Coordinates of C-alpha atoms and ligand atoms in Angstrom, one line a residue:
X1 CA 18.5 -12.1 -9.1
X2 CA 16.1 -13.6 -6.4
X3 CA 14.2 -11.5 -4.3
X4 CA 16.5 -11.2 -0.9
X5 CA 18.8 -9.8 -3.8
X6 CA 17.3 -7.6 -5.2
X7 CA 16.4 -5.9 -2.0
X8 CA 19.9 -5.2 -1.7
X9 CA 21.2 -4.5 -5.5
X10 CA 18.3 -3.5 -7.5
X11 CA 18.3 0.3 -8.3
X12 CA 21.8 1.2 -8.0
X13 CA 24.9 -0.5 -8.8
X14 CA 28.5 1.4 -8.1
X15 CA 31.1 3.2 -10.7
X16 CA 34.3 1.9 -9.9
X17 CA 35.2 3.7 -7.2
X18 CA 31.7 4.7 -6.3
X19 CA 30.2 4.9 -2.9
X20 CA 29.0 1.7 -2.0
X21 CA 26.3 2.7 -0.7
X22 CA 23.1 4.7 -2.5
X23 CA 24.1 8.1 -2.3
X24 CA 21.9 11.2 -1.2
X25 CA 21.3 13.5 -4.4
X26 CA 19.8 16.4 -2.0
X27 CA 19.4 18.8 -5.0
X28 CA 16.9 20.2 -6.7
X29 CA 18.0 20.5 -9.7
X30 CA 20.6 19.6 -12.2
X31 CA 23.1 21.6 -14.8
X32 CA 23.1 21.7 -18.5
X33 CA 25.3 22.9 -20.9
X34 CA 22.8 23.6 -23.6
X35 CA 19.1 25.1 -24.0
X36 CA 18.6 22.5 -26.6
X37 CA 19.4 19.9 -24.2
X38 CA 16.7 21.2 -21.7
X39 CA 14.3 21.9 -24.7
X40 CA 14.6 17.6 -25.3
X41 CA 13.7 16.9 -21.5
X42 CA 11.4 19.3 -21.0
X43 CA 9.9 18.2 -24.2
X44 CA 10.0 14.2 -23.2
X45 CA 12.3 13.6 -25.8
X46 CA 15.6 12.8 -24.1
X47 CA 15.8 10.9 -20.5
X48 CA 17.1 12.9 -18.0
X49 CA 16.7 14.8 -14.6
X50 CA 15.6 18.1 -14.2
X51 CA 13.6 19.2 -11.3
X52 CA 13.8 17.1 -8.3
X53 CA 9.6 17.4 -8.3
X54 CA 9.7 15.3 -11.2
X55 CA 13.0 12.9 -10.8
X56 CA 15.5 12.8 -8.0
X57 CA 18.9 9.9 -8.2
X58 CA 18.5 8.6 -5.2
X59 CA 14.7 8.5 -5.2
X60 CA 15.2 7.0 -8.9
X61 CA 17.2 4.3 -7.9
X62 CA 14.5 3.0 -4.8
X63 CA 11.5 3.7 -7.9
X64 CA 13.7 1.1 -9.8
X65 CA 14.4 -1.4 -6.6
X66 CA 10.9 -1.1 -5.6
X67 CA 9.6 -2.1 -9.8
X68 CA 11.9 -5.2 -9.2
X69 CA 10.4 -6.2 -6.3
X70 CA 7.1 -6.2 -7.2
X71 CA 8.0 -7.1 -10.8
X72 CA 6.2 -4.5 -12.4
X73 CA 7.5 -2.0 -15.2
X74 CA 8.0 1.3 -13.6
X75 CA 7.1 3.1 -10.4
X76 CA 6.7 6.1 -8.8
X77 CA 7.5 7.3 -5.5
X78 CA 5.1 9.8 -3.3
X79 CA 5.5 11.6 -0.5
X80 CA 2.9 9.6 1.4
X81 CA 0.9 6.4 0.6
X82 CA -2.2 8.8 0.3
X83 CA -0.5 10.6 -2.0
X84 CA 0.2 7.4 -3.9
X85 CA -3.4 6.3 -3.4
X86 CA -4.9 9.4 -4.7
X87 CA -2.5 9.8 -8.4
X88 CA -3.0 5.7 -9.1
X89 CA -6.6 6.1 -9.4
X90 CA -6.7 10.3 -10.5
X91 CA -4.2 9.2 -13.3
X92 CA -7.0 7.1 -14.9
X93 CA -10.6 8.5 -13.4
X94 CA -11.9 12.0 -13.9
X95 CA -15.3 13.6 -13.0
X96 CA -18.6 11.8 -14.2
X97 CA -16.3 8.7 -13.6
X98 CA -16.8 5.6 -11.5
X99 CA -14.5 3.7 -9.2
X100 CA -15.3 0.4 -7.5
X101 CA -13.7 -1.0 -4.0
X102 CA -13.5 -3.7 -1.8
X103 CA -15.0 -2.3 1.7
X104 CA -12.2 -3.5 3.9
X105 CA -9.9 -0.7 3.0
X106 CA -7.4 1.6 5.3
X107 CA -9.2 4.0 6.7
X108 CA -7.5 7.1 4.9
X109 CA -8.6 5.7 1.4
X110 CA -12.2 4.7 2.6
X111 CA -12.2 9.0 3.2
X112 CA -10.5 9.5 0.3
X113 CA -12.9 7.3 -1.6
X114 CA -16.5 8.1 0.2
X115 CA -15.5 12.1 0.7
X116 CA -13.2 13.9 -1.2
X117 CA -13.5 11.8 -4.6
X118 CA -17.1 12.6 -4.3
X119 CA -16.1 16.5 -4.1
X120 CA -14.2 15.8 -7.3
X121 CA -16.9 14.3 -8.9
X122 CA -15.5 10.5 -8.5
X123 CA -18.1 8.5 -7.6
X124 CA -17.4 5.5 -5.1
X125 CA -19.1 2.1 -4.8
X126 CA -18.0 0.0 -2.1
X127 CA -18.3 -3.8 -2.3
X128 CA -18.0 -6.7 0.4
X129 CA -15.1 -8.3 -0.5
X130 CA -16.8 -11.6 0.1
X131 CA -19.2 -11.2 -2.8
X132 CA -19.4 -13.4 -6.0
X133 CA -18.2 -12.6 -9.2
X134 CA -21.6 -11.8 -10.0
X135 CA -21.9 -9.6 -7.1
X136 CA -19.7 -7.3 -7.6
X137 CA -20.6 -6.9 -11.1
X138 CA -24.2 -5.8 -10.0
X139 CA -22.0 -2.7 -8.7
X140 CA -20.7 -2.0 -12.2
X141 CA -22.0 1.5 -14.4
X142 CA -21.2 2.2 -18.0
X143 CA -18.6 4.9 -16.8
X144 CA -16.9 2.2 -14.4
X145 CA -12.9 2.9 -15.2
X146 CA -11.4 0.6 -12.5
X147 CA -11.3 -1.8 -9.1
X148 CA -9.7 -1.3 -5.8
X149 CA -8.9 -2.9 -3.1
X150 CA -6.1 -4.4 0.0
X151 CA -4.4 -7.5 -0.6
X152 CA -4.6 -7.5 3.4
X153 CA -6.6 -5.0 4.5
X154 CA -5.6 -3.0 7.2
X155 CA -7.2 -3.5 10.0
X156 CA -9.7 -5.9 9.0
X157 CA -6.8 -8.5 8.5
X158 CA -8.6 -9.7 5.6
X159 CA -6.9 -11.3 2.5
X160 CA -8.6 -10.4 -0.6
X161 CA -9.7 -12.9 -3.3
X162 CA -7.2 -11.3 -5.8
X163 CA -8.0 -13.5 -8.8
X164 CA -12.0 -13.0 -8.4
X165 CA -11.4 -9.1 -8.5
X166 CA -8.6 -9.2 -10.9
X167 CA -11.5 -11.5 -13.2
X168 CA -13.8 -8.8 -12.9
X169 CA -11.8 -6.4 -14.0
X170 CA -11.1 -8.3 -17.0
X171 CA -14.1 -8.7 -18.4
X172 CA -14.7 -5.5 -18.1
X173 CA -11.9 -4.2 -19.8
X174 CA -10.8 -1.9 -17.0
X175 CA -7.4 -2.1 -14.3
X176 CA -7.6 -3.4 -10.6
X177 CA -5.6 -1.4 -8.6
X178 CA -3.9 -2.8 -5.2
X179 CA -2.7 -1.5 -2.5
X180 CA 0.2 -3.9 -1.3
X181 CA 1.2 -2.4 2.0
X182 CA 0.4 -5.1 4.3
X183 CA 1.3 -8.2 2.4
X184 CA 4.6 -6.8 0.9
X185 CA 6.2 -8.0 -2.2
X186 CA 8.0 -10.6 0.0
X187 CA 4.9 -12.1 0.3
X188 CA 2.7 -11.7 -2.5
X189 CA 3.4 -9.7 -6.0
X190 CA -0.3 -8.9 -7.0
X191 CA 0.9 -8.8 -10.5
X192 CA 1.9 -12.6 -11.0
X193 CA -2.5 -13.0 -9.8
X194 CA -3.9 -10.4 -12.5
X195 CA -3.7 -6.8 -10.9
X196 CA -2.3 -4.2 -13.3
X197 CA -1.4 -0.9 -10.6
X198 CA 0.3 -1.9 -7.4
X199 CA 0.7 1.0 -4.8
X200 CA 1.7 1.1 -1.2
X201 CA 3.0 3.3 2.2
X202 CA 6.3 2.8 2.4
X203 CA 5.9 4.4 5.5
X204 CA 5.1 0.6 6.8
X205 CA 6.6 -2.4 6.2
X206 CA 9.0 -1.4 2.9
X207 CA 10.8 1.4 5.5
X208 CA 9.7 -0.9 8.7
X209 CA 11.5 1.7 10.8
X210 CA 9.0 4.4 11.1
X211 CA 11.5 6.9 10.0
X212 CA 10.0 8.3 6.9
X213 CA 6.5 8.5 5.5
X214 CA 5.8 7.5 1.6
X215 CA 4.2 5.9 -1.1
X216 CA 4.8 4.2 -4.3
X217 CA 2.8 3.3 -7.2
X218 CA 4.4 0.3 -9.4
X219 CA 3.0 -0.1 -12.9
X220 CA 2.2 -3.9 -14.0
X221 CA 2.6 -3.0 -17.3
X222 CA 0.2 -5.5 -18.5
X223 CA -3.4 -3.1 -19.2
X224 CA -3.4 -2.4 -22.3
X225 CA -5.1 1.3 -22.5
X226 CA -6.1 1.5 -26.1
X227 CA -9.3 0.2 -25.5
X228 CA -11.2 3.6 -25.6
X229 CA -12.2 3.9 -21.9
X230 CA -8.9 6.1 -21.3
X231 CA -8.5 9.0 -23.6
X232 CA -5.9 10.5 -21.5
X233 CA -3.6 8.2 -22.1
X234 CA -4.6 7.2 -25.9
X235 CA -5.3 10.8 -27.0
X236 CA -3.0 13.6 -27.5
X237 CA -1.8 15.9 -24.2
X238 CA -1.5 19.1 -25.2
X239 CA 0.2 19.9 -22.0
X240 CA 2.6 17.9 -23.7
X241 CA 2.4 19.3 -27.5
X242 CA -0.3 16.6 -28.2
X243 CA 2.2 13.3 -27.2
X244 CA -0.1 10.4 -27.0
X245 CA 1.2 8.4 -24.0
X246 CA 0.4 5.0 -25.5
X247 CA 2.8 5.3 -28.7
X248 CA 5.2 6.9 -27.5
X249 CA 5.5 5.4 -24.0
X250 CA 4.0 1.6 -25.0
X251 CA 4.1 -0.6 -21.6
X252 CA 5.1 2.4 -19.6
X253 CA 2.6 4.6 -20.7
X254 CA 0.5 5.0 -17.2
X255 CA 3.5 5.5 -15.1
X256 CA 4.5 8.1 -17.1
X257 CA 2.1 10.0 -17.1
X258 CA 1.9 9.5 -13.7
X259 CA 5.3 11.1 -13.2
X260 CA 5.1 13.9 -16.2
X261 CA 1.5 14.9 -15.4
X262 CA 0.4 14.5 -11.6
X263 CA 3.7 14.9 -9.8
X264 CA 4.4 18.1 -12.4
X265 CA 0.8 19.5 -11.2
X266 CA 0.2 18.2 -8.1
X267 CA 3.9 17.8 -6.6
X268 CA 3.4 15.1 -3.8
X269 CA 7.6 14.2 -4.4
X270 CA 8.9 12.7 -1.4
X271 CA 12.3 14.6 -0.4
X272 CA 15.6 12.6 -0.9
X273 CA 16.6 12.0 2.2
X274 CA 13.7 10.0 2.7
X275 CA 14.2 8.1 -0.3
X276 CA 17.5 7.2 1.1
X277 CA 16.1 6.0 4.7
X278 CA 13.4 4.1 2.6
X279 CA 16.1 2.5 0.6
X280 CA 17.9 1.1 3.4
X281 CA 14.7 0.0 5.1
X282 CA 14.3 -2.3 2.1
X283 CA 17.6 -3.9 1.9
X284 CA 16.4 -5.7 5.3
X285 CA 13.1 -6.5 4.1
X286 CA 13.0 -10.3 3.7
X287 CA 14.7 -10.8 7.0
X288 CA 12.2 -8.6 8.8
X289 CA 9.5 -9.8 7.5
X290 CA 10.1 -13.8 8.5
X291 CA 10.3 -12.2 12.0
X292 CA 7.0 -9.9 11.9
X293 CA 5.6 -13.3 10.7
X294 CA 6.9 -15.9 12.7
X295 CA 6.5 -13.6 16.1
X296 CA 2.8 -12.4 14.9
X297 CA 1.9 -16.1 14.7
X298 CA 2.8 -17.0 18.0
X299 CA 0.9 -14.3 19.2
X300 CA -2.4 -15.1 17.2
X301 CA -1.9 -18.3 19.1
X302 CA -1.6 -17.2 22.6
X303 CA -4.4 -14.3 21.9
X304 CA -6.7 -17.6 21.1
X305 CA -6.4 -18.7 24.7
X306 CA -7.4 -15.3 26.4
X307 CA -10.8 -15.2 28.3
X308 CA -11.2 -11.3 27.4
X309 CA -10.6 -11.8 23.4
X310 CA -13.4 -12.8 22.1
X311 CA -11.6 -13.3 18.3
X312 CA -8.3 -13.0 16.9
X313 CA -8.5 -11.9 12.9
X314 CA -5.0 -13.7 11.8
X315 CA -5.3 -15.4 8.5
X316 CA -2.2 -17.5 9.7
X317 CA -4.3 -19.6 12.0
X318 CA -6.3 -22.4 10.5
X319 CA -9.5 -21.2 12.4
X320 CA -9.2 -18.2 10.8
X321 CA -12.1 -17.3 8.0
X322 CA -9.4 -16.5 5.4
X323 CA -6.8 -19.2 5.9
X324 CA -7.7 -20.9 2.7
X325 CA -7.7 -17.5 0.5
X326 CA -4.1 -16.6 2.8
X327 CA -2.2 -20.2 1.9
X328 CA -3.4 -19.1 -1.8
X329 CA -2.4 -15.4 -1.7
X330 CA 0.6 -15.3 1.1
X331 CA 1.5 -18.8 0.9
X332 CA 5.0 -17.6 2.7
X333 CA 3.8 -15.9 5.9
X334 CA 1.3 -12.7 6.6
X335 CA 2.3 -9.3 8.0
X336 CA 2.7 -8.8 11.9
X337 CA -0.4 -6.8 12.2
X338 CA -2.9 -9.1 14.4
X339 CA -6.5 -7.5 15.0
X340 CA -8.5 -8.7 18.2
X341 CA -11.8 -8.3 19.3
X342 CA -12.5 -8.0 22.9
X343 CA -15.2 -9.5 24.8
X344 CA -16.5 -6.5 26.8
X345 CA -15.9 -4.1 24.2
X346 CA -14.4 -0.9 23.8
X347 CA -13.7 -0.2 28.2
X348 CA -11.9 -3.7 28.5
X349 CA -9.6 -2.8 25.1
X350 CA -9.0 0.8 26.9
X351 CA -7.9 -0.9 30.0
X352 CA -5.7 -3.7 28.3
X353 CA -4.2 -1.2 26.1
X354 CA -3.5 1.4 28.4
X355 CA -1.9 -1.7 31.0
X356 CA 0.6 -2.1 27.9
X357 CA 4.4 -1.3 29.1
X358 CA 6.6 -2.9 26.7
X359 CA 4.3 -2.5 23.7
X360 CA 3.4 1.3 23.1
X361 CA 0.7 2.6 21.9
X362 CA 0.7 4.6 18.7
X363 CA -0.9 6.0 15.2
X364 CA 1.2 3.2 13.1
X365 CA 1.8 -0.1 12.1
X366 CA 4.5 -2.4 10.3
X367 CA 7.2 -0.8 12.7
X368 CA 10.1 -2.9 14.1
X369 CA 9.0 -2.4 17.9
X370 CA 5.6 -3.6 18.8
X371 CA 2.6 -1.5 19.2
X372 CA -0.8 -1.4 19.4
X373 CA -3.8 1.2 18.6
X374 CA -7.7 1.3 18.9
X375 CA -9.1 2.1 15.6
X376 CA -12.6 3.2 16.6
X377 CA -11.1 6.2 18.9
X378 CA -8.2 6.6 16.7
X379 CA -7.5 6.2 12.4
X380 CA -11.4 5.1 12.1
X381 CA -12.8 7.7 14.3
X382 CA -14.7 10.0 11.9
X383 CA -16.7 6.9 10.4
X384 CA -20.3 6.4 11.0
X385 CA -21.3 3.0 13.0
X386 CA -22.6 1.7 9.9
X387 CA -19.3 2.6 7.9
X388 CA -17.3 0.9 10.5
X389 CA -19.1 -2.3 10.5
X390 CA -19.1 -2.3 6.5
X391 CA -14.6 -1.8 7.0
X392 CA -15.0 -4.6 9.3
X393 CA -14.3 -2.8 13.1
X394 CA -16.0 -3.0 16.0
X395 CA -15.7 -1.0 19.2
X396 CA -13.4 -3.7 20.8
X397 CA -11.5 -4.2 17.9
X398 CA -7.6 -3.4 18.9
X399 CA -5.0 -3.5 15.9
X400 CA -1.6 -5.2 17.2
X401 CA 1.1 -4.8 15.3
X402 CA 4.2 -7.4 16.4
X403 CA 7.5 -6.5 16.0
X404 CA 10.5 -8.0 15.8
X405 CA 11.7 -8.4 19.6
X406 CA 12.1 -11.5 21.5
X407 CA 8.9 -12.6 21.6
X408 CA 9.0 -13.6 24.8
X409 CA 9.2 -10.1 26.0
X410 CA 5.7 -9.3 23.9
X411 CA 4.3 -12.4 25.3
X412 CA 4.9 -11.4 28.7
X413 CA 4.2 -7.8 28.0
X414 CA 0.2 -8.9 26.9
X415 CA 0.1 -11.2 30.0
X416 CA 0.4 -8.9 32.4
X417 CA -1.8 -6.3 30.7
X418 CA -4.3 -9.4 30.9
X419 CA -3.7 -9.8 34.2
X420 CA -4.5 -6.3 35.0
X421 CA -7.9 -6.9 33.8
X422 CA -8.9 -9.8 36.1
X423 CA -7.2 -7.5 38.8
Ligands
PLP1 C1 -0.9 3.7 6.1 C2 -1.6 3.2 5.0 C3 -1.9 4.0 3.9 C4 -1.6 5.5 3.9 O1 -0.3 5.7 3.9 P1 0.4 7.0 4.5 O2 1.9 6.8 4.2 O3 0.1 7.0 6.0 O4 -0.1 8.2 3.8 C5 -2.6 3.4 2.8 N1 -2.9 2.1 2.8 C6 -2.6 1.3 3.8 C7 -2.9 -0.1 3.7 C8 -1.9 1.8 4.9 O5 -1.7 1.0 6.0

């Protein structure tokens, strides 16, 4: 199937006479006639749904669509992309361990990273994603167990150098982990450049309709974890009566434990009406996206021409600093997320944004309608001056995030915001 396909038939196919349509399993739980047949799931020997915690149907079948998509082996749905930030790397690192990221990161998982990981007894090191090879290396300890980092970052609108991070991680044996939220499988699979662990907020582009908040983490399939560094999942798990994830679950083996491990401990399971709202979000995808694309562009280009911008951070633009790495990377078209930097600063962005009628501001992006939001008073405002700079922000930096209206309504919308300013 090709991808537009998939959006709409992977994960669920019918019975005859069937609902058409993905059906809401809103249960928690499932009958069975036997205690032996419990004994096998709860045991991991027989396939099968249990507790809703663990497996749900309907969130199942979007865990399968969302796989194909990305072309990975297995996923696992969240109930938020923090959630799915926080298992993809807590499935793998443990304290006294080391993670490495690319700087230009969402602000949630630069918190996640620099604070609460560092409670844990994760340790952080945050790398420009601009270095060299050799560069990032210098960052590297002897208990180094993986790389992070944005395929666009959000808000930076950076592309990341996917194959230089994906190198390092080879040679040293260990997974790069991606979060995909921005891009979107329509636009780049992170797998087919070398990353292993693909996760995302569905809450974004993959639902599009701000209905629902989520996250997913899609296994590549392609780390092989029998290289000493992970003795949870080559070792026995006695939580498990000693199964060794790596025989018995091969390719699958760190989704798995993923699902059997974190989600039975931890419990972040997203409920499944929202697996239903983010399923139907999806079906639209590729038709969405050309728009966010093809409207965000048009905008870049008339931001370019405003006396109060000082820059517009669009990789789709040839000026931009990442075009080359973004005809590599997202050859197809970007996300609809524009960021701008105004001349004057953080008054003249307050006044533009608050002139905004058409375009609302609001804490979210990838939605349908257009909106717009100031980071530094806003997702970024608990970082230092220095740790904004290092994420790429400034104090006039706005985030825009073009929907998919007429664009000539947006266009006009900006104008006479801009208008106001001269005013
Ligand atoms: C929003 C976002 C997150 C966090 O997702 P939530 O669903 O809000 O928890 C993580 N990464 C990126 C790139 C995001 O845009």
């Amino acid at each position: 199937m090709e991808f537009e396909t998939k959006c709409l038939h992977a994960g669920y196919q019918p019975e005859n006479g069937g609902p058409r349509v993905l059906p809401i399993v809103q249960s928690t739980t499932y009958a069975y006639e036997s205690t032996d047949e419990i004994g096998k799931l709860f045991d991991l020997e027989a396939a099968g749904y249990f507790y809703t915690r663990l497996a749900n149907p309907t969130t199942g079948a979007v865990e399968e669509k969302i796989a194909a998509l990305e072309g990975g082996v297995g996923a696992l749905c969240t109930s938020s992309g923090q959630a799915a930030t926080f298992y993809a790397v807590l499935n793998i690192l443990e304290a006294g361990d080391h993670l490495i990221s690319s700087s230009y990161i969402y602000g949630g998982t630069y918190n996640l990273f620099a604070h609460t990981f560092r409670k844990m007894g994760i340790e952080v090191t945050f790398v420009d994603q601009d270095a060299s090879q050799e560069e990032i290396l210098q960052a590297v300890k002897p208990n180094t167990k993986a790389i992070f980092g944005e395929t666009i970052a959000n808000p930076a609108v950076k592309v990341l150098d996917i194959e230089k991070f994906s190198a390092v991680a080879k040679e040293l044996d260990i997974p790069f982990i991606i979060d995909n939220t921005f891009a979107t499988p329509y636009f780049c699979r992170p797998i087919e450049f070398g990353a292993d662990i693909v996760i995302h907020s569905t809450t974004k582009y993959l639902d599009g309709h701000a209905v629902q908040t989520g996250g997913v983490i899609v296994d590549g399939g392609t780390f092989d974890w029998n290289n000493g560094k992970f003795p949870q999942l080559s070792e026995p798990d006695e939580t498990y009566h000693g199964i060794v994830y790596t025989e018995k679950f091969g390719q699958a083996a760190y989704i798995t434990k993923a699902r059997v491990q974190l989600m039975r401990d931890l419990g972040a399971t997203p409920s499944p009406q929202n697996s239903f709202l983010l399923n139907l979000g999806m079906e639209t995808l590729p038709v969405r996206m050309d728009r966010h694309y093809q409207n965000a562009l048009t905008v870049a280009k008339f931001l370019t021409e405003q006396k109060a911008i000082k820059h517009v951070y669009y990789p789709g633009l040839e000026s931009d600093d990442n075009y080359a790495l973004a005809q590599k990377y997202v050859p197809n078209g970007l996300c609809g997320v524009i960021s701008v930097e105004f001349a004057e600063g953080k008054e003249t962005a307050a006044k533009w944004l608050d002139a905004l009628e058409l375009v609302s501001l609001e804490v979210h992006v990838a939605d349908i309608r257009t909106c717009a939001l100031h980071p530094a008073t806003s997702t970024h405002r608990q970082l230092t001056d220095e740790e904004l700079h290092q994420a790429g922000i400034s104090p006039g930096l706005v985030r825009l995030s073009c929907g998919i209206e007429n664009v000539t309504d947006i266009l006009a919308d900006l104008q006479q915001a801009f208008d106001k300013l001269e005013g």
